[in-house]
Amino acid sequence: TDSIANLDGRGDSIEKKIQKLDVELKRYSEQMKKMRDGPSKNMVKQKALRVLKQKRSYENQLEGVRNQSFNMEQTNYTTQMLKDTKTSVDAMATGLKQMKREYKKVDIDKIEDLHDDLADMMEDANEIQEIMGRQYGMPDMDDADLEAELDALGDELMFDDDMSYLDEAAEAPTNVPGTSAKEDPSSTQLDEFGLPALS
């Protein structure tokens, strides 16, 4: 990590030098645009070429430094990944050993026997409930006879409901309200509702 930080610091320093050279190159370029051809312009041109060579050299150095930093980062990443993988594998191996130890404590045959015993007990319990629910002292009856009796009972109830109005009519008084039993109802004037008409 320190090595990578040192390389990054060198790279930043080289970038700053390149930026300064860019400014110097721009200044020389502006000067040459304003100058006529001659010894003075050629001298400025030689300075610009020297600065440009320095810039190319620094750019090559910067590329090498960045590549070294990248390679070191990749190496560190791969190393850490391998360490994490080994830690995961060790944890899985430890877990597998624990599972094997615990599995040896489990008896499959005992579990199956326990399951069978529970099933038998549930079957016995259901049989006991069926026995306890039996009715005693009841004559054997045919289902068809019971259904026929039930149908007949339903018809009888319907007949009773339909004929009840006849019984009520027979029990109703025959005299008209407002008259005595000795009076002749036919002699009493009735209104449209069957009541004695008011005089």
PDB file of C-alpha atoms in Angstrom:
ATOM      1  CA  THR A   1       0.000   0.000   0.000  1.00  0.00           C
ATOM      2  CA  ASP A   2       2.862   2.413   0.821  1.00  0.00           C
ATOM      3  CA  SER A   3       4.566   1.559  -2.446  1.00  0.00           C
ATOM      4  CA  ILE A   4       1.386   2.304  -4.369  1.00  0.00           C
ATOM      5  CA  ALA A   5       1.007   5.613  -2.527  1.00  0.00           C
ATOM      6  CA  ASN A   6       4.618   6.541  -3.390  1.00  0.00           C
ATOM      7  CA  LEU A   7       4.060   5.752  -7.056  1.00  0.00           C
ATOM      8  CA  ASP A   8       0.866   7.810  -7.110  1.00  0.00           C
ATOM      9  CA  GLY A   9       2.760  10.706  -5.535  1.00  0.00           C
ATOM     10  CA  ARG A  10       5.470  10.501  -8.203  1.00  0.00           C
ATOM     11  CA  GLY A  11       2.819  10.424 -10.885  1.00  0.00           C
ATOM     12  CA  ASP A  12       1.138  13.541  -9.524  1.00  0.00           C
ATOM     13  CA  SER A  13       4.500  15.335  -9.448  1.00  0.00           C
ATOM     14  CA  ILE A  14       5.231  14.414 -13.064  1.00  0.00           C
ATOM     15  CA  GLU A  15       1.773  15.634 -14.144  1.00  0.00           C
ATOM     16  CA  LYS A  16       2.473  19.041 -12.600  1.00  0.00           C
ATOM     17  CA  LYS A  17       5.782  19.285 -14.535  1.00  0.00           C
ATOM     18  CA  ILE A  18       3.943  18.408 -17.748  1.00  0.00           C
ATOM     19  CA  GLN A  19       1.385  21.154 -17.089  1.00  0.00           C
ATOM     20  CA  LYS A  20       4.189  23.738 -16.607  1.00  0.00           C
ATOM     21  CA  LEU A  21       5.802  22.638 -19.864  1.00  0.00           C
ATOM     22  CA  ASP A  22       2.447  23.016 -21.637  1.00  0.00           C
ATOM     23  CA  VAL A  23       2.252  26.622 -20.460  1.00  0.00           C
ATOM     24  CA  GLU A  24       5.815  27.274 -21.674  1.00  0.00           C
ATOM     25  CA  LEU A  25       5.088  25.671 -25.033  1.00  0.00           C
ATOM     26  CA  LYS A  26       2.005  27.812 -25.473  1.00  0.00           C
ATOM     27  CA  ARG A  27       4.032  30.959 -24.778  1.00  0.00           C
ATOM     28  CA  TYR A  28       6.688  30.021 -27.352  1.00  0.00           C
ATOM     29  CA  SER A  29       4.003  29.226 -29.889  1.00  0.00           C
ATOM     30  CA  GLU A  30       2.394  32.650 -29.422  1.00  0.00           C
ATOM     31  CA  GLN A  31       5.800  34.348 -29.813  1.00  0.00           C
ATOM     32  CA  MET A  32       6.564  32.531 -33.073  1.00  0.00           C
ATOM     33  CA  LYS A  33       3.238  33.587 -34.569  1.00  0.00           C
ATOM     34  CA  LYS A  34       4.175  37.247 -34.087  1.00  0.00           C
ATOM     35  CA  MET A  35       7.790  36.921 -35.336  1.00  0.00           C
ATOM     36  CA  ARG A  36       9.150  37.003 -38.845  1.00  0.00           C
ATOM     37  CA  ASP A  37      11.355  34.276 -40.174  1.00  0.00           C
ATOM     38  CA  GLY A  38      14.910  34.739 -39.093  1.00  0.00           C
ATOM     39  CA  PRO A  39      17.523  33.892 -36.481  1.00  0.00           C
ATOM     40  CA  SER A  40      15.385  35.150 -33.574  1.00  0.00           C
ATOM     41  CA  LYS A  41      12.424  33.019 -34.576  1.00  0.00           C
ATOM     42  CA  ASN A  42      14.684  30.004 -35.070  1.00  0.00           C
ATOM     43  CA  MET A  43      16.115  30.467 -31.588  1.00  0.00           C
ATOM     44  CA  VAL A  44      12.597  30.509 -30.050  1.00  0.00           C
ATOM     45  CA  LYS A  45      11.746  27.476 -32.134  1.00  0.00           C
ATOM     46  CA  GLN A  46      14.726  25.563 -30.747  1.00  0.00           C
ATOM     47  CA  LYS A  47      13.625  26.370 -27.191  1.00  0.00           C
ATOM     48  CA  ALA A  48      10.110  25.120 -27.968  1.00  0.00           C
ATOM     49  CA  LEU A  49      11.514  21.889 -29.411  1.00  0.00           C
ATOM     50  CA  ARG A  50      13.611  21.361 -26.290  1.00  0.00           C
ATOM     51  CA  VAL A  51      10.576  21.883 -24.035  1.00  0.00           C
ATOM     52  CA  LEU A  52       8.515  19.537 -26.206  1.00  0.00           C
ATOM     53  CA  LYS A  53      11.169  16.801 -25.844  1.00  0.00           C
ATOM     54  CA  GLN A  54      11.071  17.235 -22.067  1.00  0.00           C
ATOM     55  CA  LYS A  55       7.294  16.966 -22.140  1.00  0.00           C
ATOM     56  CA  ARG A  56       7.432  13.722 -24.155  1.00  0.00           C
ATOM     57  CA  SER A  57       9.970  12.296 -21.706  1.00  0.00           C
ATOM     58  CA  TYR A  58       7.824  13.155 -18.703  1.00  0.00           C
ATOM     59  CA  GLU A  59       4.738  11.677 -20.404  1.00  0.00           C
ATOM     60  CA  ASN A  60       6.611   8.397 -20.917  1.00  0.00           C
ATOM     61  CA  GLN A  61       7.686   8.415 -17.269  1.00  0.00           C
ATOM     62  CA  LEU A  62       4.120   9.146 -16.160  1.00  0.00           C
ATOM     63  CA  GLU A  63       2.771   6.241 -18.199  1.00  0.00           C
ATOM     64  CA  GLY A  64       5.328   3.897 -16.668  1.00  0.00           C
ATOM     65  CA  VAL A  65       4.535   5.052 -13.134  1.00  0.00           C
ATOM     66  CA  ARG A  66       0.772   4.665 -13.675  1.00  0.00           C
ATOM     67  CA  ASN A  67       1.284   1.183 -15.109  1.00  0.00           C
ATOM     68  CA  GLN A  68       3.407   0.136 -12.146  1.00  0.00           C
ATOM     69  CA  SER A  69       0.805   1.472  -9.724  1.00  0.00           C
ATOM     70  CA  PHE A  70      -1.974  -0.356 -11.554  1.00  0.00           C
ATOM     71  CA  ASN A  71      -0.030  -3.630 -11.588  1.00  0.00           C
ATOM     72  CA  MET A  72       0.688  -3.381  -7.874  1.00  0.00           C
ATOM     73  CA  GLU A  73      -2.983  -2.687  -7.149  1.00  0.00           C
ATOM     74  CA  GLN A  74      -3.988  -5.718  -9.187  1.00  0.00           C
ATOM     75  CA  THR A  75      -1.414  -7.855  -7.355  1.00  0.00           C
ATOM     76  CA  ASN A  76      -2.685  -6.691  -3.971  1.00  0.00           C
ATOM     77  CA  TYR A  77      -6.272  -7.326  -5.036  1.00  0.00           C
ATOM     78  CA  THR A  78      -5.460 -10.850  -6.241  1.00  0.00           C
ATOM     79  CA  THR A  79      -3.525 -11.591  -3.067  1.00  0.00           C
ATOM     80  CA  GLN A  80      -6.385 -10.409  -0.874  1.00  0.00           C
ATOM     81  CA  MET A  81      -8.875 -12.389  -2.927  1.00  0.00           C
ATOM     82  CA  LEU A  82      -6.812 -15.557  -2.440  1.00  0.00           C
ATOM     83  CA  LYS A  83      -6.617 -14.916   1.301  1.00  0.00           C
ATOM     84  CA  ASP A  84     -10.403 -14.435   1.455  1.00  0.00           C
ATOM     85  CA  THR A  85     -10.913 -17.616  -0.561  1.00  0.00           C
ATOM     86  CA  LYS A  86      -8.679 -19.600   1.790  1.00  0.00           C
ATOM     87  CA  THR A  87     -10.559 -18.206   4.799  1.00  0.00           C
ATOM     88  CA  SER A  88     -13.882 -19.223   3.234  1.00  0.00           C
ATOM     89  CA  VAL A  89     -12.614 -22.711   2.390  1.00  0.00           C
ATOM     90  CA  ASP A  90     -11.271 -23.185   5.924  1.00  0.00           C
ATOM     91  CA  ALA A  91     -14.604 -22.095   7.382  1.00  0.00           C
ATOM     92  CA  MET A  92     -16.472 -24.503   5.102  1.00  0.00           C
ATOM     93  CA  ALA A  93     -14.158 -27.364   6.067  1.00  0.00           C
ATOM     94  CA  THR A  94     -14.662 -26.628   9.767  1.00  0.00           C
ATOM     95  CA  GLY A  95     -18.423 -26.514   9.275  1.00  0.00           C
ATOM     96  CA  LEU A  96     -18.370 -29.802   7.410  1.00  0.00           C
ATOM     97  CA  LYS A  97     -16.481 -31.494  10.245  1.00  0.00           C
ATOM     98  CA  GLN A  98     -19.009 -30.208  12.770  1.00  0.00           C
ATOM     99  CA  MET A  99     -21.896 -31.419  10.621  1.00  0.00           C
ATOM    100  CA  LYS A 100     -20.342 -34.885  10.394  1.00  0.00           C
ATOM    101  CA  ARG A 101     -19.895 -35.043  14.173  1.00  0.00           C
ATOM    102  CA  GLU A 102     -23.481 -34.004  14.791  1.00  0.00           C
ATOM    103  CA  TYR A 103     -24.796 -36.347  12.116  1.00  0.00           C
ATOM    104  CA  LYS A 104     -23.172 -39.312  13.844  1.00  0.00           C
ATOM    105  CA  LYS A 105     -25.311 -38.525  16.900  1.00  0.00           C
ATOM    106  CA  VAL A 106     -28.504 -38.933  14.898  1.00  0.00           C
ATOM    107  CA  ASP A 107     -29.942 -42.464  14.647  1.00  0.00           C
ATOM    108  CA  ILE A 108     -32.146 -42.734  11.561  1.00  0.00           C
ATOM    109  CA  ASP A 109     -33.587 -46.067  12.709  1.00  0.00           C
ATOM    110  CA  LYS A 110     -34.710 -44.574  16.003  1.00  0.00           C
ATOM    111  CA  ILE A 111     -36.391 -41.693  14.178  1.00  0.00           C
ATOM    112  CA  GLU A 112     -38.257 -44.136  11.920  1.00  0.00           C
ATOM    113  CA  ASP A 113     -39.302 -46.242  14.920  1.00  0.00           C
ATOM    114  CA  LEU A 114     -40.526 -43.119  16.712  1.00  0.00           C
ATOM    115  CA  HIS A 115     -42.529 -42.097  13.670  1.00  0.00           C
ATOM    116  CA  ASP A 116     -44.104 -45.562  13.429  1.00  0.00           C
ATOM    117  CA  ASP A 117     -44.951 -45.543  17.148  1.00  0.00           C
ATOM    118  CA  LEU A 118     -46.648 -42.169  16.829  1.00  0.00           C
ATOM    119  CA  ALA A 119     -48.669 -43.385  13.848  1.00  0.00           C
ATOM    120  CA  ASP A 120     -49.776 -46.486  15.792  1.00  0.00           C
ATOM    121  CA  MET A 121     -50.764 -44.389  18.800  1.00  0.00           C
ATOM    122  CA  MET A 122     -52.851 -42.058  16.624  1.00  0.00           C
ATOM    123  CA  GLU A 123     -54.582 -45.057  15.049  1.00  0.00           C
ATOM    124  CA  ASP A 124     -55.324 -46.531  18.489  1.00  0.00           C
ATOM    125  CA  ALA A 125     -56.663 -43.193  19.712  1.00  0.00           C
ATOM    126  CA  ASN A 126     -59.036 -42.946  16.741  1.00  0.00           C
ATOM    127  CA  GLU A 127     -60.255 -46.483  17.384  1.00  0.00           C
ATOM    128  CA  ILE A 128     -60.899 -45.668  21.062  1.00  0.00           C
ATOM    129  CA  GLN A 129     -62.879 -42.558  20.069  1.00  0.00           C
ATOM    130  CA  GLU A 130     -64.985 -44.643  17.701  1.00  0.00           C
ATOM    131  CA  ILE A 131     -65.700 -47.217  20.418  1.00  0.00           C
ATOM    132  CA  MET A 132     -66.593 -44.556  22.987  1.00  0.00           C
ATOM    133  CA  GLY A 133     -68.989 -42.958  20.510  1.00  0.00           C
ATOM    134  CA  ARG A 134     -71.104 -46.066  20.001  1.00  0.00           C
ATOM    135  CA  GLN A 135     -74.766 -45.976  21.078  1.00  0.00           C
ATOM    136  CA  TYR A 136     -76.207 -48.740  23.231  1.00  0.00           C
ATOM    137  CA  GLY A 137     -79.789 -49.988  23.534  1.00  0.00           C
ATOM    138  CA  MET A 138     -80.780 -48.702  20.107  1.00  0.00           C
ATOM    139  CA  PRO A 139     -82.606 -51.139  17.764  1.00  0.00           C
ATOM    140  CA  ASP A 140     -81.187 -51.766  14.363  1.00  0.00           C
ATOM    141  CA  MET A 141     -82.906 -49.541  11.813  1.00  0.00           C
ATOM    142  CA  ASP A 142     -82.915 -49.619   8.076  1.00  0.00           C
ATOM    143  CA  ASP A 143     -81.883 -46.343   6.433  1.00  0.00           C
ATOM    144  CA  ALA A 144     -84.528 -46.747   3.736  1.00  0.00           C
ATOM    145  CA  ASP A 145     -87.272 -47.081   6.354  1.00  0.00           C
ATOM    146  CA  LEU A 146     -86.037 -43.981   8.162  1.00  0.00           C
ATOM    147  CA  GLU A 147     -86.032 -41.954   4.955  1.00  0.00           C
ATOM    148  CA  ALA A 148     -89.586 -43.072   4.095  1.00  0.00           C
ATOM    149  CA  GLU A 149     -90.760 -42.131   7.580  1.00  0.00           C
ATOM    150  CA  LEU A 150     -89.089 -38.737   7.281  1.00  0.00           C
ATOM    151  CA  ASP A 151     -90.837 -38.072   3.941  1.00  0.00           C
ATOM    152  CA  ALA A 152     -94.208 -39.049   5.393  1.00  0.00           C
ATOM    153  CA  LEU A 153     -93.640 -36.785   8.366  1.00  0.00           C
ATOM    154  CA  GLY A 154     -92.955 -33.893   6.035  1.00  0.00           C
ATOM    155  CA  ASP A 155     -96.180 -34.469   4.114  1.00  0.00           C
ATOM    156  CA  GLU A 156     -98.133 -34.637   7.351  1.00  0.00           C
ATOM    157  CA  LEU A 157     -96.726 -31.337   8.536  1.00  0.00           C
ATOM    158  CA  MET A 158     -97.633 -29.678   5.259  1.00  0.00           C
ATOM    159  CA  PHE A 159    -101.213 -30.999   5.503  1.00  0.00           C
ATOM    160  CA  ASP A 160    -101.579 -29.677   9.028  1.00  0.00           C
ATOM    161  CA  ASP A 161    -100.446 -26.231   7.920  1.00  0.00           C
ATOM    162  CA  ASP A 162    -102.875 -26.143   4.981  1.00  0.00           C
ATOM    163  CA  MET A 163    -105.971 -27.260   6.976  1.00  0.00           C
ATOM    164  CA  SER A 164    -105.430 -25.069  10.033  1.00  0.00           C
ATOM    165  CA  TYR A 165    -107.606 -22.285   8.664  1.00  0.00           C
ATOM    166  CA  LEU A 166    -110.619 -24.623   8.646  1.00  0.00           C
ATOM    167  CA  ASP A 167    -110.228 -25.260  12.370  1.00  0.00           C
ATOM    168  CA  GLU A 168    -110.031 -21.530  13.039  1.00  0.00           C
ATOM    169  CA  ALA A 169    -113.155 -20.926  10.975  1.00  0.00           C
ATOM    170  CA  ALA A 170    -115.075 -23.591  12.895  1.00  0.00           C
ATOM    171  CA  GLU A 171    -114.159 -22.045  16.236  1.00  0.00           C
ATOM    172  CA  ALA A 172    -115.018 -18.458  15.193  1.00  0.00           C
ATOM    173  CA  PRO A 173    -118.335 -16.993  16.600  1.00  0.00           C
ATOM    174  CA  THR A 174    -121.245 -16.939  14.181  1.00  0.00           C
ATOM    175  CA  ASN A 175    -122.943 -13.820  15.496  1.00  0.00           C
ATOM    176  CA  VAL A 176    -122.112 -10.443  14.002  1.00  0.00           C
ATOM    177  CA  PRO A 177    -120.200  -8.066  16.265  1.00  0.00           C
ATOM    178  CA  GLY A 178    -122.535  -5.685  18.039  1.00  0.00           C
ATOM    179  CA  THR A 179    -125.415  -8.194  18.190  1.00  0.00           C
ATOM    180  CA  SER A 180    -126.342 -10.823  20.738  1.00  0.00           C
ATOM    181  CA  ALA A 181    -126.402 -14.498  20.034  1.00  0.00           C
ATOM    182  CA  LYS A 182    -130.244 -14.530  19.976  1.00  0.00           C
ATOM    183  CA  GLU A 183    -130.503 -11.810  17.347  1.00  0.00           C
ATOM    184  CA  ASP A 184    -130.765 -12.807  13.703  1.00  0.00           C
ATOM    185  CA  PRO A 185    -127.675 -11.625  11.906  1.00  0.00           C
ATOM    186  CA  SER A 186    -129.600 -11.284   8.660  1.00  0.00           C
ATOM    187  CA  SER A 187    -131.733  -8.530  10.161  1.00  0.00           C
ATOM    188  CA  THR A 188    -128.714  -6.358  10.860  1.00  0.00           C
ATOM    189  CA  GLN A 189    -127.534  -4.011   8.139  1.00  0.00           C
ATOM    190  CA  LEU A 190    -123.822  -4.465   7.375  1.00  0.00           C
ATOM    191  CA  ASP A 191    -121.416  -2.068   5.692  1.00  0.00           C
ATOM    192  CA  GLU A 192    -118.923  -2.907   2.966  1.00  0.00           C
ATOM    193  CA  PHE A 193    -116.439  -4.233   5.575  1.00  0.00           C
ATOM    194  CA  GLY A 194    -118.934  -6.690   7.100  1.00  0.00           C
ATOM    195  CA  LEU A 195    -119.526  -4.535  10.206  1.00  0.00           C
ATOM    196  CA  PRO A 196    -122.924  -3.300  11.494  1.00  0.00           C
ATOM    197  CA  ALA A 197    -123.849  -0.161   9.657  1.00  0.00           C
ATOM    198  CA  LEU A 198    -124.225   2.998  11.741  1.00  0.00           C
ATOM    199  CA  SER A 199    -127.766   4.378  11.783  1.00  0.00           C
TER     200      SER A 199
END
